[in-house]
XYZ file of C-alpha atoms in Angstrom:
152
model
C 146.051 25.779 127.423
C 144.429 28.069 129.982
C 141.768 26.954 132.446
C 139.197 29.101 130.603
C 139.969 27.514 127.215
C 139.825 24.062 128.820
C 136.367 24.860 130.201
C 135.234 26.259 126.830
C 136.527 23.141 125.066
C 134.723 20.943 127.597
C 131.487 22.853 127.089
C 131.809 22.563 123.293
C 132.408 18.803 123.462
C 129.506 18.311 125.871
C 127.245 20.417 123.625
C 128.042 18.308 120.580
C 127.587 15.039 122.448
C 124.258 16.054 123.971
C 122.881 17.527 120.762
C 123.790 14.311 118.952
C 122.141 12.260 121.686
C 118.930 14.322 121.575
C 118.878 14.285 117.768
C 119.376 10.520 117.722
C 116.501 10.090 120.168
C 114.156 12.081 117.915
C 115.335 10.512 114.639
C 112.892 9.130 112.089
C 112.954 5.492 110.879
C 112.195 6.280 107.231
C 115.910 6.375 106.419
C 116.429 2.923 107.903
C 117.896 4.326 111.109
C 116.276 2.982 114.231
C 113.614 5.172 115.831
C 113.171 6.131 119.447
C 110.708 3.298 120.031
C 113.219 0.692 118.883
C 116.291 2.367 120.352
C 117.669 0.864 123.552
C 116.249 2.498 126.669
C 118.452 3.527 129.556
C 117.795 1.401 132.616
C 118.050 4.403 134.918
C 118.039 8.164 134.633
C 121.067 9.749 133.028
C 122.660 12.259 135.353
C 124.136 15.382 133.808
C 127.149 17.267 135.096
C 127.394 21.063 135.048
C 129.242 21.183 131.692
C 126.480 19.103 130.096
C 123.759 21.154 131.767
C 125.300 24.409 130.534
C 125.388 23.030 126.997
C 121.710 22.115 127.209
C 120.709 25.492 128.653
C 122.717 27.295 125.960
C 121.202 25.177 123.169
C 117.599 25.781 124.251
C 116.751 22.318 122.909
C 115.375 20.756 126.093
C 112.565 21.412 128.538
C 114.226 22.242 131.858
C 112.136 21.595 134.962
C 112.720 22.903 138.482
C 111.221 20.265 140.802
C 111.305 22.407 143.958
C 108.014 23.391 145.538
C 106.639 25.071 148.635
C 109.195 26.502 151.030
C 112.061 25.048 148.961
C 111.183 27.144 145.902
C 113.078 30.415 146.352
C 111.824 31.879 143.074
C 115.137 31.547 141.242
C 115.491 29.267 138.211
C 118.165 28.052 135.880
C 117.501 30.119 132.716
C 114.473 28.884 130.806
C 113.336 26.466 133.514
C 109.680 25.877 134.305
C 108.299 24.726 137.650
C 106.786 21.224 137.964
C 106.989 18.631 140.718
C 106.186 14.949 141.204
C 102.617 15.830 142.203
C 101.922 17.709 138.959
C 98.981 16.339 137.000
C 99.348 14.854 133.510
C 97.507 17.931 132.197
C 99.912 20.357 133.904
C 102.863 18.407 132.545
C 101.466 18.224 128.994
C 101.006 22.009 129.034
C 104.777 22.425 129.503
C 106.326 19.440 127.696
C 105.414 19.411 123.974
C 105.607 15.635 123.468
C 106.515 12.477 125.349
C 109.696 12.258 123.250
C 110.859 15.808 124.061
C 114.235 16.077 125.789
C 113.620 16.948 129.450
C 116.019 17.771 132.294
C 114.906 17.877 135.936
C 116.748 19.549 138.802
C 116.070 20.693 142.354
C 118.032 22.343 145.157
C 121.249 20.364 145.524
C 122.753 16.864 145.647
C 120.724 15.991 148.768
C 117.377 17.047 147.294
C 115.232 14.082 146.145
C 112.651 16.143 144.211
C 114.478 15.961 140.868
C 114.651 12.155 140.931
C 111.015 11.933 142.047
C 109.883 14.162 139.169
C 111.971 12.187 136.660
C 110.417 8.938 137.920
C 106.911 10.473 137.684
C 107.533 11.629 134.095
C 108.834 8.208 133.059
C 105.788 6.532 134.621
C 103.629 8.812 132.453
C 105.508 7.674 129.334
C 108.079 10.440 128.847
C 111.062 8.748 127.228
C 113.894 11.288 127.132
C 114.281 12.401 130.764
C 117.613 13.302 132.366
C 118.516 14.688 135.784
C 120.889 17.429 136.910
C 121.467 16.277 140.521
C 123.727 19.202 141.506
C 120.643 21.404 141.314
C 120.502 25.154 141.447
C 123.141 25.210 144.215
C 125.678 23.463 141.969
C 124.658 25.665 139.055
C 125.242 28.840 141.089
C 128.531 27.542 142.541
C 129.761 27.028 138.975
C 128.883 30.645 138.149
C 125.696 29.911 136.222
C 123.166 32.679 135.687
C 119.734 32.413 137.289
C 116.382 33.995 136.485
C 114.194 35.538 139.204
C 110.606 34.420 138.565
C 108.893 35.328 141.852
């Protein structure tokens, strides 16, 4: 098996696992399957690796949020990402995230950047229930060869 096919297999497995996780989180109780409100909650944020993040970006099934602001925001985004930070108002957040159950992924600059964790904590405090973090940030995304969008 080549390195490329191993990566493609890893991406496919991560895509299936994440899609199943997001679908489970949004599932209805009418069939007797437990709903999001009765499903066990994670005690801390789930951190995504680059394979998982790529699967989410490719699926288009999550709201991706760049938590960088001010001088740290270079105007480049992981494809499809919107800009919000931990000081964003509930109204600004609601304008970007369709519901409190929507799958959301936060990221910032790199592993040393605290903005992603701060935004995830802020969202959870406001009642958002399906928040994950990509701690490697845009630096890790670029190092792995991920495409970026120029928004500024």
